Each structure stands twice: as structure tokens, then as C-alpha cells.
mmCIF file of N, CA and C in Angstrom:
data_model
loop_
_atom_site.group_PDB
_atom_site.id
_atom_site.type_symbol
_atom_site.label_atom_id
_atom_site.label_comp_id
_atom_site.label_asym_id
_atom_site.label_seq_id
_atom_site.Cartn_x
_atom_site.Cartn_y
_atom_site.Cartn_z
ATOM 1 N N MET A 1 0.840 -1.180 0.000
ATOM 2 C CA MET A 1 0.000 0.000 0.000
ATOM 3 C C MET A 1 0.885 1.243 0.000
ATOM 4 N N LYS A 2 0.502 2.229 -0.783
ATOM 5 C CA LYS A 2 1.278 3.459 -0.855
ATOM 6 C C LYS A 2 1.134 4.247 0.439
ATOM 7 N N LYS A 3 2.236 4.877 0.869
ATOM 8 C CA LYS A 3 2.248 5.587 2.146
ATOM 9 C C LYS A 3 1.247 6.735 2.209
ATOM 10 N N GLN A 4 0.987 7.406 1.088
ATOM 11 C CA GLN A 4 0.078 8.541 1.137
ATOM 12 C C GLN A 4 -1.365 8.126 1.424
ATOM 13 N N TRP A 5 -1.697 6.832 1.258
ATOM 14 C CA TRP A 5 -3.051 6.358 1.543
ATOM 15 C C TRP A 5 -3.229 6.003 3.013
ATOM 16 N N ILE A 6 -2.153 5.996 3.767
ATOM 17 C CA ILE A 6 -2.242 5.703 5.204
ATOM 18 C C ILE A 6 -2.624 7.001 5.906
ATOM 19 N N VAL A 7 -3.877 7.098 6.341
ATOM 20 C CA VAL A 7 -4.357 8.347 6.922
ATOM 21 C C VAL A 7 -4.255 8.375 8.440
ATOM 22 N N LYS A 8 -4.173 7.225 9.085
ATOM 23 C CA LYS A 8 -4.184 7.182 10.544
ATOM 24 C C LYS A 8 -2.975 7.850 11.183
ATOM 25 N N SER A 9 -1.877 7.914 10.502
ATOM 26 C CA SER A 9 -0.656 8.428 11.114
ATOM 27 C C SER A 9 -0.430 9.921 10.879
ATOM 28 N N CYS A 10 -1.463 10.653 10.536
ATOM 29 C CA CYS A 10 -1.312 12.084 10.284
ATOM 30 C C CYS A 10 -1.309 12.849 11.607
ATOM 31 N N PRO A 11 -0.264 13.635 11.888
ATOM 32 C CA PRO A 11 -0.172 14.333 13.173
ATOM 33 C C PRO A 11 -1.221 15.425 13.368
ATOM 34 N N LEU A 12 -1.870 15.888 12.315
ATOM 35 C CA LEU A 12 -2.891 16.927 12.460
ATOM 36 C C LEU A 12 -4.276 16.371 12.787
ATOM 37 N N ALA A 13 -4.419 15.078 12.797
ATOM 38 C CA ALA A 13 -5.730 14.476 13.048
ATOM 39 C C ALA A 13 -6.264 14.944 14.395
ATOM 40 N N GLY A 14 -7.469 15.499 14.384
ATOM 41 C CA GLY A 14 -8.092 15.985 15.609
ATOM 42 C C GLY A 14 -7.772 17.425 15.936
ATOM 43 N N ALA A 15 -6.945 18.074 15.132
ATOM 44 C CA ALA A 15 -6.608 19.482 15.369
ATOM 45 C C ALA A 15 -7.840 20.348 15.115
ATOM 46 N N SER A 16 -7.822 21.552 15.642
ATOM 47 C CA SER A 16 -8.953 22.453 15.437
ATOM 48 C C SER A 16 -8.942 22.991 14.012
ATOM 49 N N TYR A 17 -10.132 23.363 13.540
ATOM 50 C CA TYR A 17 -10.225 23.950 12.201
ATOM 51 C C TYR A 17 -9.352 25.184 12.082
ATOM 52 N N SER A 18 -9.323 26.008 13.126
ATOM 53 C CA SER A 18 -8.527 27.240 13.038
ATOM 54 C C SER A 18 -7.051 26.927 12.829
ATOM 55 N N ASN A 19 -6.537 25.901 13.502
ATOM 56 C CA ASN A 19 -5.131 25.532 13.297
ATOM 57 C C ASN A 19 -4.892 24.976 11.898
ATOM 58 N N ILE A 20 -5.808 24.162 11.429
ATOM 59 C CA ILE A 20 -5.663 23.581 10.087
ATOM 60 C C ILE A 20 -5.698 24.682 9.030
ATOM 61 N N TRP A 21 -6.679 25.584 9.136
ATOM 62 C CA TRP A 21 -6.787 26.662 8.147
ATOM 63 C C TRP A 21 -5.591 27.597 8.224
ATOM 64 N N ARG A 22 -5.076 27.835 9.425
ATOM 65 C CA ARG A 22 -3.892 28.689 9.571
ATOM 66 C C ARG A 22 -2.705 28.063 8.832
ATOM 67 N N LEU A 23 -2.527 26.764 8.996
ATOM 68 C CA LEU A 23 -1.433 26.089 8.285
ATOM 69 C C LEU A 23 -1.625 26.130 6.778
ATOM 70 N N LEU A 24 -2.848 25.896 6.333
ATOM 71 C CA LEU A 24 -3.115 25.914 4.898
ATOM 72 C C LEU A 24 -2.951 27.317 4.313
ATOM 73 N N SER A 25 -3.340 28.343 5.062
ATOM 74 C CA SER A 25 -3.215 29.708 4.534
ATOM 75 C C SER A 25 -1.759 30.176 4.527
ATOM 76 N N CYS A 26 -0.955 29.679 5.459
ATOM 77 C CA CYS A 26 0.470 30.040 5.466
ATOM 78 C C CYS A 26 1.231 29.343 4.343
ATOM 79 N N ASN A 27 0.681 28.254 3.862
ATOM 80 C CA ASN A 27 1.329 27.465 2.806
ATOM 81 C C ASN A 27 0.335 27.227 1.673
ATOM 82 N N PRO A 28 -0.098 28.285 0.988
ATOM 83 C CA PRO A 28 -1.142 28.111 -0.024
ATOM 84 C C PRO A 28 -0.707 27.209 -1.172
ATOM 85 N N LEU A 29 -1.623 26.355 -1.563
ATOM 86 C CA LEU A 29 -1.435 25.458 -2.700
ATOM 87 C C LEU A 29 -0.218 24.537 -2.543
ATOM 88 N N CYS A 30 0.150 24.225 -1.318
ATOM 89 C CA CYS A 30 1.291 23.338 -1.089
ATOM 90 C C CYS A 30 0.866 21.902 -0.815
ATOM 91 N N GLN A 31 -0.423 21.654 -0.738
ATOM 92 C CA GLN A 31 -0.910 20.315 -0.457
ATOM 93 C C GLN A 31 -0.966 19.543 -1.777
ATOM 94 N N HIS A 32 -0.049 18.612 -1.951
ATOM 95 C CA HIS A 32 -0.015 17.818 -3.182
ATOM 96 C C HIS A 32 -1.277 16.963 -3.263
ATOM 97 N N PRO A 33 -1.844 16.802 -4.445
ATOM 98 C CA PRO A 33 -3.081 16.029 -4.584
ATOM 99 C C PRO A 33 -3.018 14.605 -4.012
ATOM 100 N N LYS A 34 -1.829 14.000 -4.004
ATOM 101 C CA LYS A 34 -1.765 12.633 -3.476
ATOM 102 C C LYS A 34 -2.019 12.594 -1.968
ATOM 103 N N TYR A 35 -1.970 13.762 -1.287
ATOM 104 C CA TYR A 35 -2.236 13.820 0.150
ATOM 105 C C TYR A 35 -3.604 14.410 0.480
ATOM 106 N N TRP A 36 -4.449 14.599 -0.523
ATOM 107 C CA TRP A 36 -5.771 15.146 -0.267
ATOM 108 C C TRP A 36 -6.611 14.211 0.599
ATOM 109 N N LEU A 37 -6.401 12.913 0.499
ATOM 110 C CA LEU A 37 -7.142 11.978 1.356
ATOM 111 C C LEU A 37 -6.791 12.210 2.822
ATOM 112 N N ARG A 38 -5.522 12.456 3.115
ATOM 113 C CA ARG A 38 -5.123 12.766 4.492
ATOM 114 C C ARG A 38 -5.761 14.070 4.958
ATOM 115 N N LEU A 39 -5.786 15.078 4.084
ATOM 116 C CA LEU A 39 -6.406 16.344 4.440
ATOM 117 C C LEU A 39 -7.900 16.148 4.711
ATOM 118 N N PHE A 40 -8.549 15.355 3.905
ATOM 119 C CA PHE A 40 -9.968 15.058 4.125
ATOM 120 C C PHE A 40 -10.161 14.354 5.473
ATOM 121 N N TYR A 41 -9.303 13.394 5.785
ATOM 122 C CA TYR A 41 -9.377 12.685 7.068
ATOM 123 C C TYR A 41 -9.186 13.647 8.238
ATOM 124 N N VAL A 42 -8.215 14.550 8.122
ATOM 125 C CA VAL A 42 -7.950 15.538 9.168
ATOM 126 C C VAL A 42 -9.174 16.432 9.364
ATOM 127 N N MET A 43 -9.762 16.913 8.278
ATOM 128 C CA MET A 43 -10.937 17.778 8.375
ATOM 129 C C MET A 43 -12.132 17.013 8.955
ATOM 130 N N LEU A 44 -12.301 15.769 8.557
ATOM 131 C CA LEU A 44 -13.401 14.962 9.081
ATOM 132 C C LEU A 44 -13.242 14.731 10.578
ATOM 133 N N LEU A 45 -12.057 14.367 11.011
ATOM 134 C CA LEU A 45 -11.817 14.139 12.432
ATOM 135 C C LEU A 45 -11.931 15.435 13.220
ATOM 136 N N SER A 46 -11.526 16.541 12.631
ATOM 137 C CA SER A 46 -11.675 17.836 13.292
ATOM 138 C C SER A 46 -13.149 18.172 13.494
ATOM 139 N N SER A 47 -13.977 17.869 12.506
ATOM 140 C CA SER A 47 -15.425 18.084 12.634
ATOM 141 C C SER A 47 -16.000 17.220 13.747
ATOM 142 N N PHE A 48 -15.537 15.991 13.818
ATOM 143 C CA PHE A 48 -16.031 15.048 14.819
ATOM 144 C C PHE A 48 -15.623 15.473 16.234
ATOM 145 N N THR A 49 -14.411 16.005 16.387
ATOM 146 C CA THR A 49 -13.915 16.356 17.721
ATOM 147 C C THR A 49 -14.261 17.780 18.144
ATOM 148 N N ALA A 50 -14.815 18.595 17.262
ATOM 149 C CA ALA A 50 -15.156 19.982 17.605
ATOM 150 C C ALA A 50 -16.095 20.060 18.813
ATOM 151 N N PRO A 51 -17.169 19.273 18.867
ATOM 152 C CA PRO A 51 -18.027 19.345 20.063
ATOM 153 C C PRO A 51 -17.304 18.885 21.333
ATOM 154 N N LEU A 52 -16.399 17.931 21.192
ATOM 155 C CA LEU A 52 -15.644 17.455 22.357
ATOM 156 C C LEU A 52 -14.750 18.574 22.896
ATOM 157 N N ARG A 53 -14.111 19.309 21.990
ATOM 158 C CA ARG A 53 -13.260 20.426 22.408
ATOM 159 C C ARG A 53 -14.084 21.508 23.104
ATOM 160 N N LEU A 54 -15.266 21.787 22.586
ATOM 161 C CA LEU A 54 -16.138 22.798 23.182
ATOM 162 C C LEU A 54 -16.591 22.381 24.582
ATOM 163 N N ILE A 55 -17.005 21.138 24.731
ATOM 164 C CA ILE A 55 -17.445 20.638 26.038
ATOM 165 C C ILE A 55 -16.306 20.708 27.048
ATOM 166 N N GLU A 56 -15.117 20.308 26.650
ATOM 167 C CA GLU A 56 -13.982 20.379 27.578
ATOM 168 C C GLU A 56 -13.692 21.822 27.961
ATOM 169 N N ARG A 57 -13.722 22.709 27.001
ATOM 170 C CA ARG A 57 -13.455 24.116 27.308
ATOM 171 C C ARG A 57 -14.466 24.648 28.319
ATOM 172 N N LEU A 58 -15.744 24.327 28.132
ATOM 173 C CA LEU A 58 -16.777 24.793 29.053
ATOM 174 C C LEU A 58 -16.627 24.186 30.449
ATOM 175 N N ARG A 59 -16.253 22.921 30.518
ATOM 176 C CA ARG A 59 -16.147 22.240 31.813
ATOM 177 C C ARG A 59 -14.860 22.547 32.572
ATOM 178 N N PHE A 60 -13.745 22.704 31.876
ATOM 179 C CA PHE A 60 -12.452 22.733 32.555
ATOM 180 C C PHE A 60 -11.644 24.020 32.390
ATOM 181 N N ASN A 61 -12.051 24.931 31.531
ATOM 182 C CA ASN A 61 -11.228 26.106 31.261
ATOM 183 C C ASN A 61 -10.933 26.911 32.533
ATOM 184 N N ARG A 62 -11.933 27.153 33.356
ATOM 185 C CA ARG A 62 -11.733 27.931 34.568
ATOM 186 C C ARG A 62 -10.803 27.209 35.543
ATOM 187 N N LYS A 63 -11.007 25.896 35.704
ATOM 188 C CA LYS A 63 -10.158 25.124 36.622
ATOM 189 C C LYS A 63 -8.701 25.114 36.157
ATOM 190 N N VAL A 64 -8.493 24.974 34.878
ATOM 191 C CA VAL A 64 -7.128 24.948 34.344
ATOM 192 C C VAL A 64 -6.459 26.295 34.551
ATOM 193 N N LYS A 65 -7.173 27.373 34.285
ATOM 194 C CA LYS A 65 -6.590 28.710 34.459
ATOM 195 C C LYS A 65 -6.285 29.019 35.916
ATOM 196 N N GLN A 66 -7.041 28.455 36.847
ATOM 197 C CA GLN A 66 -6.831 28.714 38.274
ATOM 198 C C GLN A 66 -5.762 27.822 38.897
ATOM 199 N N SER A 67 -5.349 26.792 38.190
ATOM 200 C CA SER A 67 -4.373 25.864 38.770
ATOM 201 C C SER A 67 -2.988 26.507 38.826
ATOM 202 N N LYS A 68 -2.247 26.129 39.851
ATOM 203 C CA LYS A 68 -0.886 26.631 40.058
ATOM 204 C C LYS A 68 0.072 25.450 40.102
ATOM 205 N N LEU A 69 1.240 25.625 39.527
ATOM 206 C CA LEU A 69 2.265 24.592 39.580
ATOM 207 C C LEU A 69 2.913 24.594 40.965
ATOM 208 N N GLN A 70 3.063 23.411 41.553
ATOM 209 C CA GLN A 70 3.677 23.300 42.866
ATOM 210 C C GLN A 70 5.207 23.296 42.777
ATOM 211 N N HIS A 71 5.725 22.785 41.667
ATOM 212 C CA HIS A 71 7.176 22.686 41.470
ATOM 213 C C HIS A 71 7.513 23.167 40.066
ATOM 214 N N ASP A 72 8.736 23.590 39.896
ATOM 215 C CA ASP A 72 9.183 24.007 38.570
ATOM 216 C C ASP A 72 9.192 22.806 37.627
ATOM 217 N N PRO A 73 8.741 22.988 36.383
ATOM 218 C CA PRO A 73 8.766 21.877 35.429
ATOM 219 C C PRO A 73 10.183 21.595 34.938
ATOM 220 N N ILE A 74 10.360 20.389 34.442
ATOM 221 C CA ILE A 74 11.620 19.990 33.806
ATOM 222 C C ILE A 74 11.325 19.838 32.320
ATOM 223 N N PHE A 75 12.071 20.544 31.505
ATOM 224 C CA PHE A 75 11.900 20.449 30.066
ATOM 225 C C PHE A 75 13.085 19.703 29.479
ATOM 226 N N ILE A 76 12.796 18.789 28.571
ATOM 227 C CA ILE A 76 13.848 18.067 27.858
ATOM 228 C C ILE A 76 13.866 18.609 26.439
ATOM 229 N N LEU A 77 14.938 19.286 26.096
ATOM 230 C CA LEU A 77 15.079 19.876 24.785
ATOM 231 C C LEU A 77 16.222 19.216 24.053
ATOM 232 N N GLY A 78 16.056 19.064 22.772
ATOM 233 C CA GLY A 78 17.133 18.497 21.987
ATOM 234 C C GLY A 78 16.770 18.459 20.521
ATOM 235 N N HIS A 79 17.755 18.291 19.727
ATOM 236 C CA HIS A 79 17.563 18.159 18.289
ATOM 237 C C HIS A 79 16.950 16.789 18.025
ATOM 238 N N TRP A 80 16.049 16.706 17.052
ATOM 239 C CA TRP A 80 15.425 15.422 16.767
ATOM 240 C C TRP A 80 16.489 14.388 16.404
ATOM 241 N N ARG A 81 16.214 13.180 16.771
ATOM 242 C CA ARG A 81 17.097 12.023 16.578
ATOM 243 C C ARG A 81 18.355 12.137 17.440
ATOM 244 N N SER A 82 18.272 12.872 18.571
ATOM 245 C CA SER A 82 19.444 13.022 19.436
ATOM 246 C C SER A 82 19.276 12.316 20.783
ATOM 247 N N GLY A 83 18.193 11.588 20.983
ATOM 248 C CA GLY A 83 18.010 10.853 22.229
ATOM 249 C C GLY A 83 16.992 11.446 23.176
ATOM 250 N N THR A 84 16.205 12.418 22.730
ATOM 251 C CA THR A 84 15.222 13.025 23.631
ATOM 252 C C THR A 84 14.120 12.041 24.011
ATOM 253 N N ALA A 85 13.713 11.169 23.099
ATOM 254 C CA ALA A 85 12.688 10.170 23.436
ATOM 255 C C ALA A 85 13.213 9.233 24.528
ATOM 256 N N PHE A 86 14.460 8.834 24.412
ATOM 257 C CA PHE A 86 15.067 7.992 25.443
ATOM 258 C C PHE A 86 15.050 8.713 26.787
ATOM 259 N N MET A 87 15.375 10.006 26.790
ATOM 260 C CA MET A 87 15.366 10.785 28.030
ATOM 261 C C MET A 87 13.954 10.889 28.600
ATOM 262 N N HIS A 88 12.955 11.092 27.734
ATOM 263 C CA HIS A 88 11.567 11.120 28.200
ATOM 264 C C HIS A 88 11.212 9.801 28.886
ATOM 265 N N TYR A 89 11.541 8.701 28.243
ATOM 266 C CA TYR A 89 11.217 7.383 28.789
ATOM 267 C C TYR A 89 11.979 7.130 30.087
ATOM 268 N N LEU A 90 13.217 7.587 30.158
ATOM 269 C CA LEU A 90 14.020 7.416 31.358
ATOM 270 C C LEU A 90 13.439 8.234 32.523
ATOM 271 N N PHE A 91 13.095 9.489 32.280
ATOM 272 C CA PHE A 91 12.497 10.330 33.321
ATOM 273 C C PHE A 91 11.137 9.788 33.758
ATOM 274 N N ALA A 92 10.414 9.152 32.868
ATOM 275 C CA ALA A 92 9.092 8.619 33.193
ATOM 276 C C ALA A 92 9.161 7.491 34.222
ATOM 277 N N GLN A 93 10.329 6.909 34.400
ATOM 278 C CA GLN A 93 10.483 5.854 35.412
ATOM 279 C C GLN A 93 10.361 6.412 36.830
ATOM 280 N N ASP A 94 10.587 7.710 37.011
ATOM 281 C CA ASP A 94 10.484 8.355 38.319
ATOM 282 C C ASP A 94 9.017 8.698 38.565
ATOM 283 N N THR A 95 8.359 7.947 39.433
ATOM 284 C CA THR A 95 6.930 8.134 39.667
ATOM 285 C C THR A 95 6.616 9.375 40.496
ATOM 286 N N THR A 96 7.630 10.055 41.013
ATOM 287 C CA THR A 96 7.378 11.293 41.751
ATOM 288 C C THR A 96 7.226 12.486 40.819
ATOM 289 N N LYS A 97 7.510 12.295 39.569
ATOM 290 C CA LYS A 97 7.400 13.359 38.573
ATOM 291 C C LYS A 97 6.216 13.082 37.655
ATOM 292 N N GLY A 98 5.666 14.125 37.115
ATOM 293 C CA GLY A 98 4.609 13.975 36.126
ATOM 294 C C GLY A 98 5.201 13.941 34.730
ATOM 295 N N LEU A 99 4.390 13.569 33.781
ATOM 296 C CA LEU A 99 4.843 13.546 32.404
ATOM 297 C C LEU A 99 3.669 13.817 31.487
ATOM 298 N N VAL A 100 3.976 14.215 30.298
ATOM 299 C CA VAL A 100 2.958 14.418 29.280
ATOM 300 C C VAL A 100 2.872 13.122 28.484
ATOM 301 N N THR A 101 1.705 12.488 28.529
ATOM 302 C CA THR A 101 1.524 11.210 27.827
ATOM 303 C C THR A 101 1.066 11.456 26.390
ATOM 304 N N ASN A 102 1.051 10.398 25.613
ATOM 305 C CA ASN A 102 0.591 10.499 24.231
ATOM 306 C C ASN A 102 -0.879 10.910 24.155
ATOM 307 N N ILE A 103 -1.671 10.530 25.138
ATOM 308 C CA ILE A 103 -3.077 10.970 25.156
ATOM 309 C C ILE A 103 -3.129 12.488 25.192
ATOM 310 N N GLU A 104 -2.326 13.088 26.058
ATOM 311 C CA GLU A 104 -2.330 14.541 26.206
ATOM 312 C C GLU A 104 -1.703 15.246 25.009
ATOM 313 N N VAL A 105 -0.741 14.606 24.368
ATOM 314 C CA VAL A 105 -0.091 15.193 23.195
ATOM 315 C C VAL A 105 -1.014 15.163 21.988
ATOM 316 N N TYR A 106 -1.665 14.032 21.746
ATOM 317 C CA TYR A 106 -2.476 13.875 20.544
ATOM 318 C C TYR A 106 -3.896 14.405 20.690
ATOM 319 N N ALA A 107 -4.388 14.576 21.915
ATOM 320 C CA ALA A 107 -5.749 15.080 22.118
ATOM 321 C C ALA A 107 -5.764 16.126 23.230
ATOM 322 N N PRO A 108 -4.994 17.212 23.065
ATOM 323 C CA PRO A 108 -4.871 18.167 24.172
ATOM 324 C C PRO A 108 -6.146 18.929 24.493
ATOM 325 N N HIS A 109 -7.103 18.946 23.582
ATOM 326 C CA HIS A 109 -8.288 19.764 23.777
ATOM 327 C C HIS A 109 -9.520 18.995 24.240
ATOM 328 N N PHE A 110 -9.411 17.674 24.448
ATOM 329 C CA PHE A 110 -10.593 16.963 24.939
ATOM 330 C C PHE A 110 -10.283 15.737 25.789
ATOM 331 N N PHE A 111 -9.034 15.534 26.194
ATOM 332 C CA PHE A 111 -8.705 14.344 26.982
ATOM 333 C C PHE A 111 -9.227 14.418 28.410
ATOM 334 N N LEU A 112 -9.410 15.602 28.964
ATOM 335 C CA LEU A 112 -9.918 15.717 30.338
ATOM 336 C C LEU A 112 -11.397 15.335 30.426
ATOM 337 N N ALA A 113 -12.180 15.799 29.483
ATOM 338 C CA ALA A 113 -13.621 15.564 29.523
ATOM 339 C C ALA A 113 -14.015 14.163 29.063
ATOM 340 N N PHE A 114 -13.217 13.549 28.237
ATOM 341 C CA PHE A 114 -13.574 12.245 27.664
ATOM 342 C C PHE A 114 -12.395 11.272 27.748
ATOM 343 N N PRO A 115 -11.965 10.896 28.950
ATOM 344 C CA PRO A 115 -10.750 10.085 29.077
ATOM 345 C C PRO A 115 -10.845 8.697 28.439
ATOM 346 N N LYS A 116 -11.949 7.992 28.616
ATOM 347 C CA LYS A 116 -12.061 6.635 28.043
ATOM 348 C C LYS A 116 -12.114 6.687 26.519
ATOM 349 N N PHE A 117 -12.923 7.596 25.989
ATOM 350 C CA PHE A 117 -13.012 7.739 24.539
ATOM 351 C C PHE A 117 -11.655 8.106 23.943
ATOM 352 N N THR A 118 -10.972 9.058 24.604
ATOM 353 C CA THR A 118 -9.671 9.503 24.101
ATOM 354 C C THR A 118 -8.662 8.375 24.126
ATOM 355 N N ARG A 119 -8.647 7.605 25.195
ATOM 356 C CA ARG A 119 -7.733 6.457 25.283
ATOM 357 C C ARG A 119 -7.988 5.489 24.127
ATOM 358 N N ASN A 120 -9.245 5.151 23.887
ATOM 359 C CA ASN A 120 -9.572 4.220 22.798
ATOM 360 C C ASN A 120 -9.181 4.786 21.440
ATOM 361 N N LEU A 121 -9.416 6.079 21.245
ATOM 362 C CA LEU A 121 -9.061 6.715 19.979
ATOM 363 C C LEU A 121 -7.554 6.688 19.751
ATOM 364 N N ILE A 122 -6.790 7.037 20.786
ATOM 365 C CA ILE A 122 -5.338 7.081 20.654
ATOM 366 C C ILE A 122 -4.772 5.670 20.503
ATOM 367 N N GLU A 123 -5.233 4.741 21.324
ATOM 368 C CA GLU A 123 -4.736 3.357 21.230
ATOM 369 C C GLU A 123 -5.021 2.768 19.848
ATOM 370 N N GLY A 124 -6.177 3.107 19.275
ATOM 371 C CA GLY A 124 -6.510 2.602 17.948
ATOM 372 C C GLY A 124 -5.734 3.265 16.832
ATOM 373 N N SER A 125 -5.193 4.435 17.099
ATOM 374 C CA SER A 125 -4.484 5.192 16.059
ATOM 375 C C SER A 125 -2.981 4.988 16.067
ATOM 376 N N LEU A 126 -2.421 4.660 17.234
ATOM 377 C CA LEU A 126 -0.962 4.541 17.329
ATOM 378 C C LEU A 126 -0.475 3.172 16.861
ATOM 379 N N PRO A 127 0.658 3.148 16.183
ATOM 380 C CA PRO A 127 1.270 1.845 15.877
ATOM 381 C C PRO A 127 1.894 1.268 17.149
ATOM 382 N N GLU A 128 2.323 0.027 17.111
ATOM 383 C CA GLU A 128 2.954 -0.583 18.289
ATOM 384 C C GLU A 128 4.308 0.044 18.585
ATOM 385 N N THR A 129 5.009 0.439 17.536
ATOM 386 C CA THR A 129 6.311 1.087 17.706
ATOM 387 C C THR A 129 6.356 2.334 16.828
ATOM 388 N N ARG A 130 7.224 3.260 17.214
ATOM 389 C CA ARG A 130 7.410 4.452 16.400
ATOM 390 C C ARG A 130 8.154 4.054 15.129
ATOM 391 N N PRO A 131 7.705 4.518 13.969
ATOM 392 C CA PRO A 131 8.325 4.071 12.715
ATOM 393 C C PRO A 131 9.783 4.497 12.547
ATOM 394 N N MET A 132 10.179 5.606 13.168
ATOM 395 C CA MET A 132 11.538 6.106 12.927
ATOM 396 C C MET A 132 12.598 5.409 13.753
ATOM 397 N N ASP A 133 12.203 4.779 14.893
ATOM 398 C CA ASP A 133 13.226 4.183 15.750
ATOM 399 C C ASP A 133 12.791 2.893 16.449
ATOM 400 N N GLU A 134 11.616 2.404 16.138
ATOM 401 C CA GLU A 134 11.112 1.141 16.690
ATOM 402 C C GLU A 134 10.968 1.149 18.214
ATOM 403 N N ILE A 135 10.804 2.336 18.829
ATOM 404 C CA ILE A 135 10.556 2.430 20.268
ATOM 405 C C ILE A 135 9.079 2.135 20.512
ATOM 406 N N LYS A 136 8.795 1.350 21.546
ATOM 407 C CA LYS A 136 7.421 1.008 21.893
ATOM 408 C C LYS A 136 6.629 2.293 22.159
ATOM 409 N N ILE A 137 5.389 2.323 21.716
ATOM 410 C CA ILE A 137 4.548 3.506 21.908
ATOM 411 C C ILE A 137 3.136 3.056 22.263
ATOM 412 N N ASN A 138 2.535 3.725 23.250
ATOM 413 C CA ASN A 138 1.119 3.530 23.553
ATOM 414 C C ASN A 138 0.591 4.810 24.190
ATOM 415 N N ALA A 139 -0.670 4.808 24.571
ATOM 416 C CA ALA A 139 -1.322 6.019 25.056
ATOM 417 C C ALA A 139 -0.722 6.546 26.351
ATOM 418 N N ASP A 140 -0.196 5.675 27.199
ATOM 419 C CA ASP A 140 0.287 6.095 28.526
ATOM 420 C C ASP A 140 1.782 6.408 28.564
ATOM 421 N N LEU A 141 2.496 6.108 27.540
ATOM 422 C CA LEU A 141 3.924 6.400 27.519
ATOM 423 C C LEU A 141 4.164 7.874 27.228
ATOM 424 N N PRO A 142 5.339 8.377 27.546
ATOM 425 C CA PRO A 142 5.620 9.800 27.322
ATOM 426 C C PRO A 142 5.467 10.184 25.856
ATOM 427 N N GLY A 143 4.908 11.356 25.653
ATOM 428 C CA GLY A 143 4.769 11.891 24.312
ATOM 429 C C GLY A 143 5.662 13.092 24.137
ATOM 430 N N GLU A 144 6.042 13.339 22.925
ATOM 431 C CA GLU A 144 6.883 14.500 22.619
ATOM 432 C C GLU A 144 5.990 15.567 21.995
ATOM 433 N N GLU A 145 5.936 16.690 22.646
ATOM 434 C CA GLU A 145 5.027 17.744 22.227
ATOM 435 C C GLU A 145 5.419 18.326 20.889
#
């Protein structure tokens, strides 16, 4: 099967319409026709998740804005393919620290309001391993923002 027909692995899936349109307007006419199916999938999933994003915003926006960090965050920065995923996985072994999981990375606008649905959506969309380095990946493992 040709790679352009694989729509599940598109990183924009579930993004808001405003983000998608902003990207398309910044890069006019750059979407090659062989990727129009992916664009259609992204727009369809964005339509499907729009009510979920709205519900989460209504339920949690005030609580999120009022929350305060108890400790300074730790950021892992690095050039891609330099070992940052390994560092994320290594830091995740420390249960006294929090981490950003793939659920939160791939569905940042509706994972709080719909945790079971989001888990099923992410688990169904992720491959068993990352294609670039064969590292195990699932919904609860660290995600790279």
C-alpha cells in the first residue's frame, strides 16, 4: 500500500479547524493532490472532535486557568534524533514526577472531559512502535510535544 493512503498516522488528526486553516493559509497550494485523502481525514476528524473540544473548554477552562504549579517543570530539549525520546522514557520511570503522555499530546483539547473515549481513539491510532526508531509507543507512555 502506498504511504500517502495511510491516513491514521497524520499528526494533524483531531486538530482544530482554526489551526488547520492557519497552516493551509500560510502554505497556499502546497498540499499535493496525493495527500488530499489525508487532508480530508484531518478535516473529518476535526469536525467530529469539535463538540468534544467545546465541552472540555466549558467544563475545565476555569479550573485549568486557576491551577498553580507546585514545582518548577523539567523540560527536555534536543535536536530530533538526538536521544530526547530515550530521556523522556528514562524520566518517566520516576513516579514522583509527572509527564505528558501520548493521550495529552495527541488530544490536548478533549482528553480531560472524555478520558475513556480519548484512550480508545489514541490506542486505535498509534502503531505498536514508532516508525523512525522502533521504540514502543502507547497512550500512557511519554509523548513528545
